Amino acid sequence: MSQVNSLSKSEELINLENNHGAHNYHPLPVVLDKGEGVYVWDVEKKIYFDFLSAYSAVNQGHCHPRIVNALTEQAKKLTLTSRAFYNSQLGEYEKYITNYFGFDKVLPMNTGAEAVETALKLARKWAYEVKGIEHNLAKIIVCEGNFHGRTTTIISFSNDTDARDNFGPYTPGFTRIPYDDLDALREALEDKNIAAMLVEPIQGEAGVYTPNDNYISKAAAMCKEKNVLFMADEVQTGIARTGSLLAVCGNCNCEGHCEKQETYTRPDVLILGKALSGGAYPVSAVLADDAVMNVIQPGQHGSTFGGNPIAAAVAVEALEVVKDEKLAQNARKLGDLFRTEMKRIIGKTDLISRVRGKGLLNAIIINDHPSSTTAWEICVALKDNGLLAKPTHGNIIRFAPPLVITEEQLLACVAIIEKTILEFNKPI
Ligand SMILES: *Cc1c(COP(=O)(O)O)cnc(C)c1O
């Protein structure tokens, strides 16, 4: 018993998760209890800057008062009706989000993976009923290094062995090509059974892999030429994270949606999740025009919770906050500052080889073997110094703070990163 009593509150809670929860994650050893804006507190009341933002779900900052208010007000009134009946929030939300992003229709789901699954089903049905591909032969182009979620179909086309191994048999119907490779895409598009291409405008989980500036626009144009649907998975990159409303907006500087911008690549199918709720609730969405969305008729797809009144109320508020607080502009400005500062630090150390990213979705590449634990150890040291970040594949550390961060806060974070990196003395 004395043994148990000598554990800190954090250790006790970590043990609970280890003993009673499946070991499908390997969290940093920090137990969070409270969040506000860019800050989180652990159970010992130590404060940290959150530089992960729940994988970009918390773009609007932790516990944004307007979003929390929308959630609690709606929770007191009506939480779930299922889609067997209409509800008073859904139509308003559907009108709002389709107008916000400029599509005819939205199909509401809950998690990112479900939205991706929805897009895949939509593409297949469209292939048979509109494009005229022979039954059961439709294929969807995906990219190496992709991350689109964790369902059996989605991991079927992953090339991450952890995500995939021993979960077979795998769903057929996917053609995987190298990312950021237009020649490979051109070749893949020669197959007349291609229905769609599914792609992340920046590969987040792969290590914030940022393609050439013209990759997305060219890929979309090539798909269009072959009557192939271009489907953008913006679950992580969307909703102001990369310094514009969507990553497919390119370098467009406007705050909202604008179809006139020359840099905008309009996907046929847009997949959103994560920050669509500001992290308050699981909300995801698939947006498309009628010519695509109308292939799905009553009874052919759905979700008990998809489009529930809480989700609808929360999503409207979360999107309003993005506009009202000019989060895309802030991400753009502070992202430039952040990369400039990281380059300055890189000039002082051999530990980091480069920084890459867009807006406030960035990563530093650690100058060590992809299989070494250096990135993990640096993240533990960052945590001790008051900043939370997580390694991604291959010794890369992603830096993605909530977009409500101020310049002063960002520079305080840069100081923590600089101190941690320069004091890190593991020989490499
Ligand atoms: C997180 C993510 C998903 C999956 O979202 P979940 O809500 O975890 O199912 C899909 N695509 C991308 C690009 C993501 O980053």
Coordinates of C-alpha atoms and ligand atoms in Angstrom, one line a residue:
M1 CA 0.0 0.0 0.0
S2 CA 2.8 2.4 0.8
Q3 CA 4.2 1.6 -2.6
V4 CA 0.9 2.8 -4.2
N5 CA 0.8 5.9 -2.1
S6 CA 4.2 7.0 -3.2
L7 CA 3.0 7.2 -6.8
S8 CA 2.2 10.7 -8.1
K9 CA -1.3 11.3 -9.4
S10 CA 0.0 11.2 -12.9
E11 CA 1.7 7.8 -12.4
E12 CA -1.4 6.4 -10.8
L13 CA -3.5 7.5 -13.8
I14 CA -1.0 6.3 -16.3
N15 CA -1.0 2.9 -14.6
L16 CA -4.8 2.8 -14.8
E17 CA -4.7 3.3 -18.6
N18 CA -1.9 0.8 -18.9
N19 CA -3.7 -1.8 -16.9
H20 CA -7.2 -1.4 -18.2
G21 CA -7.0 0.1 -21.6
A22 CA -5.9 -1.5 -24.9
H23 CA -2.3 -0.6 -25.7
N24 CA -3.1 0.9 -29.1
Y25 CA -1.3 4.2 -28.3
H26 CA 2.0 5.1 -26.9
P27 CA 1.4 8.5 -25.2
L28 CA 3.9 10.9 -23.8
P29 CA 4.0 10.5 -20.1
V30 CA 1.8 13.5 -19.2
V31 CA -1.8 13.4 -17.9
L32 CA -3.8 16.4 -18.9
D33 CA -6.7 17.6 -16.9
K34 CA -7.6 21.1 -18.2
G35 CA -7.2 23.2 -21.3
E36 CA -7.7 26.8 -22.3
G37 CA -6.6 28.3 -25.6
V38 CA -3.1 27.3 -26.4
Y39 CA -2.5 26.0 -22.8
V40 CA -3.1 22.6 -21.1
W41 CA -2.5 21.7 -17.5
D42 CA -1.6 18.3 -16.1
V43 CA -3.0 16.7 -12.9
E44 CA -0.1 18.2 -10.9
K45 CA -1.2 21.6 -12.3
K46 CA 1.9 22.1 -14.4
I47 CA 1.1 24.2 -17.4
Y48 CA 2.2 23.4 -21.0
F49 CA 1.9 24.9 -24.5
D50 CA 0.0 22.4 -26.6
F51 CA 1.9 22.0 -29.9
L52 CA -0.1 19.1 -31.2
S53 CA -3.7 20.4 -30.9
A54 CA -5.1 16.9 -30.9
Y55 CA -3.7 16.4 -34.4
S56 CA -5.2 19.7 -35.5
A57 CA -8.7 19.1 -34.1
V58 CA -8.2 22.0 -31.6
N59 CA -7.4 24.7 -34.2
Q60 CA -9.8 27.1 -32.4
G61 CA -8.0 26.5 -29.0
H62 CA -8.9 24.4 -26.1
C63 CA -12.4 24.9 -24.7
H64 CA -13.2 27.9 -26.8
P65 CA -16.0 29.6 -24.9
R66 CA -18.3 30.1 -27.9
I67 CA -18.0 26.4 -29.0
V68 CA -18.4 25.1 -25.5
N69 CA -21.5 27.3 -25.1
A70 CA -23.0 26.0 -28.4
L71 CA -22.3 22.5 -27.2
T72 CA -23.9 22.9 -23.7
E73 CA -26.9 24.9 -24.9
Q74 CA -27.7 22.3 -27.5
A75 CA -27.0 19.4 -25.1
K76 CA -29.7 20.8 -22.7
K77 CA -32.3 21.0 -25.5
L78 CA -31.9 18.0 -27.8
T79 CA -29.0 15.7 -28.3
L80 CA -30.0 13.0 -30.8
T81 CA -32.9 12.1 -32.9
S82 CA -31.2 9.8 -35.5
R83 CA -32.0 10.6 -39.1
A84 CA -35.3 8.8 -38.8
F85 CA -36.7 12.2 -38.1
Y86 CA -35.7 15.8 -39.1
N87 CA -34.1 18.0 -36.4
S88 CA -34.1 21.7 -36.0
Q89 CA -30.3 22.2 -36.2
L90 CA -29.3 20.0 -39.2
G91 CA -30.7 21.9 -42.1
E92 CA -29.3 25.2 -40.8
Y93 CA -25.9 23.6 -40.5
E94 CA -26.1 22.0 -43.9
K95 CA -27.0 25.3 -45.5
Y96 CA -24.2 27.0 -43.6
I97 CA -21.4 24.6 -44.3
T98 CA -22.2 24.1 -48.0
N99 CA -22.2 27.9 -48.4
Y100 CA -19.0 28.2 -46.4
F101 CA -17.1 25.8 -48.6
G102 CA -19.0 26.3 -51.9
F103 CA -20.6 22.9 -52.6
D104 CA -24.1 21.8 -53.4
K105 CA -24.4 19.2 -50.7
V106 CA -22.9 17.8 -47.5
L107 CA -23.1 14.3 -46.0
P108 CA -22.6 14.5 -42.2
M109 CA -20.6 11.8 -40.3
N110 CA -18.7 11.8 -37.0
T111 CA -15.1 10.7 -37.4
G112 CA -12.5 11.4 -40.1
A113 CA -12.3 7.7 -41.1
E114 CA -16.1 7.5 -41.5
A115 CA -16.0 10.6 -43.8
V116 CA -13.2 9.0 -45.9
E117 CA -15.2 5.7 -46.1
T118 CA -18.2 7.8 -47.2
A119 CA -16.1 9.4 -50.0
L120 CA -14.8 6.0 -51.1
K121 CA -18.4 4.6 -51.3
L122 CA -19.5 7.7 -53.1
A123 CA -16.7 7.4 -55.7
R124 CA -17.5 3.7 -56.4
K125 CA -21.2 4.3 -56.8
W126 CA -20.6 7.3 -59.0
A127 CA -18.2 5.1 -61.1
Y128 CA -20.8 2.5 -61.8
E129 CA -23.9 4.7 -62.1
V130 CA -22.5 7.9 -63.8
K131 CA -19.1 7.2 -65.3
G132 CA -20.1 3.7 -66.5
I133 CA -17.3 1.6 -65.2
E134 CA -18.1 -2.1 -65.3
H135 CA -19.4 -3.6 -62.1
N136 CA -17.0 -4.2 -59.3
L137 CA -14.0 -3.1 -61.3
A138 CA -13.7 0.5 -60.0
K139 CA -10.3 1.5 -58.6
I140 CA -9.3 4.5 -56.5
I141 CA -5.8 6.0 -56.7
V142 CA -4.1 6.6 -53.4
C143 CA -0.6 7.8 -52.4
E144 CA 2.3 6.1 -50.6
G145 CA 2.7 7.4 -47.1
N146 CA -1.0 8.2 -46.9
F147 CA -3.0 8.4 -43.7
H148 CA -6.8 8.4 -44.0
G149 CA -7.9 6.6 -40.8
R150 CA -8.1 3.1 -39.3
T151 CA -11.0 1.1 -40.8
T152 CA -10.2 -2.2 -42.5
T153 CA -10.7 -0.7 -46.0
I154 CA -8.6 2.4 -45.3
I155 CA -5.7 0.4 -43.8
S156 CA -5.9 -1.9 -46.8
F157 CA -4.3 0.8 -48.9
S158 CA -1.9 2.1 -46.3
N159 CA 1.8 1.2 -46.6
D160 CA 2.5 1.7 -42.9
T161 CA 3.3 -1.8 -41.7
D162 CA 2.0 -1.0 -38.1
A163 CA -1.3 0.1 -39.4
R164 CA -1.7 -2.8 -41.8
D165 CA 0.1 -6.0 -40.8
N166 CA -2.1 -8.9 -39.8
F167 CA -5.4 -7.1 -40.4
G168 CA -6.0 -8.8 -43.8
P169 CA -7.6 -9.9 -45.9
Y170 CA -7.5 -6.5 -47.5
T171 CA -10.1 -4.6 -49.5
P172 CA -9.2 -4.6 -53.2
G173 CA -9.7 -1.8 -55.6
F174 CA -6.9 0.7 -54.8
T175 CA -3.9 1.7 -56.9
R176 CA -1.1 3.2 -54.8
I177 CA 1.4 5.6 -56.4
P178 CA 4.2 7.7 -55.1
Y179 CA 3.1 11.0 -53.5
D180 CA 4.1 14.2 -55.3
D181 CA 4.8 12.4 -58.5
L182 CA 2.8 13.6 -61.5
D183 CA 4.4 11.1 -63.9
A184 CA 3.2 8.2 -61.7
L185 CA -0.2 9.7 -61.7
R186 CA -0.3 10.1 -65.4
E187 CA 0.5 6.5 -65.8
A188 CA -2.0 5.3 -63.2
L189 CA -4.7 7.4 -65.0
E190 CA -4.3 5.3 -68.1
D191 CA -6.4 2.6 -66.5
K192 CA -10.0 3.1 -67.7
N193 CA -11.4 1.7 -64.4
I194 CA -10.1 4.5 -62.2
A195 CA -13.0 6.2 -60.5
A196 CA -11.2 8.7 -58.2
M197 CA -8.0 9.9 -56.6
L198 CA -7.9 10.3 -52.8
V199 CA -5.1 12.5 -51.6
E200 CA -4.0 14.7 -48.7
P201 CA -2.8 18.1 -49.9
I202 CA 0.0 17.8 -47.3
Q203 CA 0.7 14.4 -45.7
G204 CA 0.4 15.1 -42.0
E205 CA 1.0 11.7 -40.4
A206 CA 3.7 10.9 -42.9
G207 CA 5.7 13.7 -41.3
V208 CA 4.2 16.9 -42.7
Y209 CA 5.3 16.0 -46.2
T210 CA 4.7 19.1 -48.2
P211 CA 4.4 18.5 -52.0
N212 CA 5.6 20.8 -54.8
D213 CA 3.5 24.0 -55.1
N214 CA 1.8 22.9 -58.3
Y215 CA 1.2 19.2 -57.4
I216 CA -2.3 19.4 -56.2
S217 CA -3.6 21.7 -59.0
K218 CA -1.9 19.7 -61.7
A219 CA -3.1 16.4 -60.2
A220 CA -6.7 17.7 -60.1
A221 CA -6.4 18.9 -63.7
M222 CA -5.1 15.5 -64.8
C223 CA -8.0 13.7 -63.0
K224 CA -10.5 16.1 -64.6
E225 CA -9.2 15.3 -68.0
K226 CA -9.9 11.6 -67.4
N227 CA -13.3 12.1 -65.8
V228 CA -11.8 10.9 -62.5
L229 CA -13.0 12.4 -59.2
F230 CA -10.4 14.4 -57.3
M231 CA -11.1 13.8 -53.6
A232 CA -9.1 15.9 -51.1
D233 CA -8.7 14.6 -47.5
E234 CA -8.5 17.8 -45.6
V235 CA -9.3 16.2 -42.2
Q236 CA -5.9 17.5 -40.9
T237 CA -4.9 20.3 -43.3
G238 CA -8.3 21.9 -43.6
I239 CA -10.0 24.7 -41.6
A240 CA -7.2 27.3 -41.5
R241 CA -4.4 25.0 -40.3
T242 CA -2.1 25.7 -43.3
G243 CA -2.7 29.4 -43.5
S244 CA -5.7 29.4 -45.8
L245 CA -9.2 28.0 -45.2
L246 CA -8.3 24.8 -47.0
A247 CA -4.9 23.6 -48.1
V248 CA -6.4 23.3 -51.7
C249 CA -6.8 27.1 -51.5
G250 CA -3.1 27.3 -52.3
N251 CA -1.7 30.6 -51.4
C252 CA -5.0 32.4 -51.4
N253 CA -5.0 35.0 -48.7
C254 CA -8.7 35.6 -48.2
E255 CA -10.4 34.6 -45.0
G256 CA -13.3 32.6 -46.3
H257 CA -14.1 30.6 -49.3
C258 CA -13.7 32.2 -52.7
E259 CA -14.0 30.3 -56.0
K260 CA -12.5 33.1 -58.0
Q261 CA -9.0 32.8 -56.6
E262 CA -6.6 31.5 -59.2
T263 CA -4.7 29.5 -56.7
Y264 CA -7.8 27.5 -55.5
T265 CA -8.0 23.9 -56.7
R266 CA -11.6 22.8 -56.3
P267 CA -11.9 19.1 -55.3
D268 CA -14.9 17.1 -56.5
V269 CA -15.1 15.7 -53.1
L270 CA -13.9 17.5 -49.9
I271 CA -13.4 15.5 -46.7
L272 CA -13.4 17.4 -43.4
G273 CA -13.2 16.4 -39.7
K274 CA -11.1 17.2 -36.7
A275 CA -11.3 21.1 -36.4
L276 CA -14.8 21.1 -37.8
S277 CA -15.9 20.9 -34.2
G278 CA -12.9 22.7 -32.6
G279 CA -12.2 19.4 -30.8
A280 CA -15.4 19.7 -28.7
Y281 CA -17.2 16.7 -30.4
P282 CA -16.6 14.2 -33.2
V283 CA -17.9 15.9 -36.3
S284 CA -16.9 15.1 -39.9
A285 CA -18.3 15.9 -43.3
V286 CA -18.1 15.0 -47.0
L287 CA -18.9 17.8 -49.4
A288 CA -19.7 17.4 -53.1
D289 CA -22.0 18.8 -55.8
D290 CA -25.3 17.1 -56.8
A291 CA -23.8 15.3 -59.8
V292 CA -21.8 13.2 -57.4
M293 CA -23.7 13.3 -54.1
N294 CA -27.1 12.4 -55.7
V295 CA -25.9 8.9 -56.4
I296 CA -26.6 8.1 -52.7
Q297 CA -30.3 7.7 -52.1
P298 CA -32.3 6.8 -48.9
G299 CA -31.2 3.7 -47.1
Q300 CA -27.9 3.4 -49.0
H301 CA -25.6 5.0 -46.4
G302 CA -25.9 6.6 -43.0
S303 CA -24.9 6.9 -39.3
T304 CA -27.0 7.0 -36.2
F305 CA -25.0 9.9 -34.8
G306 CA -24.2 11.6 -38.1
G307 CA -25.9 15.0 -38.4
N308 CA -27.1 15.0 -34.8
P309 CA -28.2 18.4 -33.4
I310 CA -25.2 18.8 -31.0
A311 CA -22.8 18.2 -33.9
A312 CA -24.6 20.6 -36.1
A313 CA -24.7 23.4 -33.5
V314 CA -21.1 22.9 -32.6
A315 CA -19.8 22.8 -36.2
V316 CA -21.5 26.1 -37.1
E317 CA -20.0 27.8 -34.1
A318 CA -16.6 26.3 -34.7
L319 CA -16.6 27.5 -38.4
E320 CA -17.8 31.0 -37.3
V321 CA -14.9 31.3 -34.9
V322 CA -12.4 30.5 -37.6
K323 CA -13.8 33.4 -39.7
D324 CA -14.3 35.9 -36.8
E325 CA -10.9 35.3 -35.3
K326 CA -9.1 35.3 -38.7
L327 CA -7.4 32.1 -37.8
A328 CA -6.2 31.4 -41.4
Q329 CA -4.4 34.8 -41.5
N330 CA -2.9 34.2 -38.1
A331 CA -1.7 30.7 -39.1
R332 CA -0.1 32.1 -42.3
K333 CA 1.7 35.0 -40.5
L334 CA 2.9 33.0 -37.5
G335 CA 3.8 30.0 -39.6
D336 CA 6.2 32.1 -41.6
L337 CA 7.7 33.5 -38.4
F338 CA 7.9 30.0 -36.9
R339 CA 9.8 28.5 -39.9
T340 CA 12.2 31.5 -39.9
E341 CA 12.9 30.9 -36.3
M342 CA 13.4 27.2 -36.8
K343 CA 15.9 27.9 -39.6
R344 CA 17.8 30.2 -37.3
I345 CA 18.0 27.4 -34.7
I346 CA 19.0 24.9 -37.3
G347 CA 22.0 27.2 -38.0
K348 CA 23.2 26.6 -34.4
T349 CA 22.9 22.8 -34.2
D350 CA 23.4 19.6 -36.1
L351 CA 20.5 17.9 -34.3
I352 CA 17.9 19.2 -36.7
S353 CA 18.4 18.9 -40.5
R354 CA 15.4 20.9 -41.7
V355 CA 12.0 22.4 -41.1
R356 CA 9.1 22.0 -43.5
G357 CA 5.4 22.8 -43.5
K358 CA 2.8 25.4 -44.3
G359 CA 0.9 27.8 -42.1
L360 CA 1.0 26.3 -38.6
L361 CA 1.4 22.7 -39.7
N362 CA 5.1 22.2 -39.5
A363 CA 7.7 19.6 -38.6
I364 CA 11.4 19.5 -37.9
I365 CA 13.4 16.6 -39.2
I366 CA 15.8 15.1 -36.7
N367 CA 19.3 14.4 -38.0
D368 CA 19.4 10.7 -36.9
H369 CA 18.4 7.3 -38.1
P370 CA 14.6 7.1 -38.8
S371 CA 14.4 4.2 -36.4
S372 CA 16.3 5.9 -33.5
T373 CA 14.4 7.2 -30.5
T374 CA 15.9 10.7 -30.6
A375 CA 12.7 12.5 -31.7
W376 CA 10.9 10.8 -28.8
E377 CA 13.6 11.8 -26.3
I378 CA 13.5 15.4 -27.5
C379 CA 9.7 15.4 -27.1
V380 CA 10.1 14.2 -23.5
A381 CA 12.6 17.0 -22.9
L382 CA 10.2 19.5 -24.5
K383 CA 7.5 18.3 -22.2
D384 CA 9.8 18.8 -19.2
N385 CA 10.3 22.3 -20.4
G386 CA 6.6 23.0 -20.8
L387 CA 5.8 22.3 -24.5
L388 CA 3.9 19.2 -25.8
A389 CA 4.6 17.7 -29.2
K390 CA 4.7 14.2 -30.6
P391 CA 7.0 12.5 -33.0
T392 CA 5.6 11.2 -36.3
H393 CA 7.1 8.6 -38.6
G394 CA 10.8 8.5 -39.0
N395 CA 12.3 10.8 -36.4
I396 CA 10.2 13.8 -37.3
I397 CA 8.5 16.1 -34.7
R398 CA 5.3 17.8 -35.8
F399 CA 4.6 21.3 -34.4
A400 CA 1.0 22.3 -34.7
P401 CA -0.2 24.7 -32.0
P402 CA -3.8 25.9 -31.8
L403 CA -4.3 28.7 -34.3
V404 CA -5.4 31.2 -31.7
I405 CA -1.7 31.4 -30.6
T406 CA -0.3 35.0 -30.4
E407 CA 3.1 36.1 -31.7
E408 CA 4.3 36.6 -28.1
Q409 CA 3.2 33.0 -27.2
L410 CA 4.8 31.6 -30.3
L411 CA 8.1 33.3 -29.5
A412 CA 7.9 31.9 -26.0
C413 CA 7.5 28.5 -27.6
V414 CA 10.4 29.0 -29.9
A415 CA 12.6 29.9 -26.9
I416 CA 11.5 26.6 -25.2
I417 CA 12.3 24.6 -28.4
E418 CA 15.7 26.4 -28.8
K419 CA 16.7 25.8 -25.2
T420 CA 15.7 22.1 -25.4
I421 CA 17.4 21.5 -28.7
L422 CA 20.6 23.2 -27.7
E423 CA 20.8 21.5 -24.3
F424 CA 20.0 18.1 -25.7
N425 CA 23.3 16.3 -25.5
K426 CA 22.8 12.9 -26.8
P427 CA 25.6 12.3 -29.4
I428 CA 24.2 11.8 -32.9
Ligands
LIG1 C1 -6.9 12.1 -38.5 C2 -7.1 11.9 -39.9 C3 -8.1 11.0 -40.4 C4 -8.9 10.1 -39.5 O1 -9.7 10.9 -38.7 P1 -10.3 10.1 -37.4 O2 -11.2 11.1 -36.8 O3 -9.2 9.8 -36.5 O4 -11.0 8.9 -37.8 C5 -8.2 10.9 -41.8 N1 -7.5 11.6 -42.7 C6 -6.5 12.5 -42.2 C7 -5.7 13.2 -43.2 C8 -6.2 12.6 -40.8 O5 -5.3 13.4 -40.4

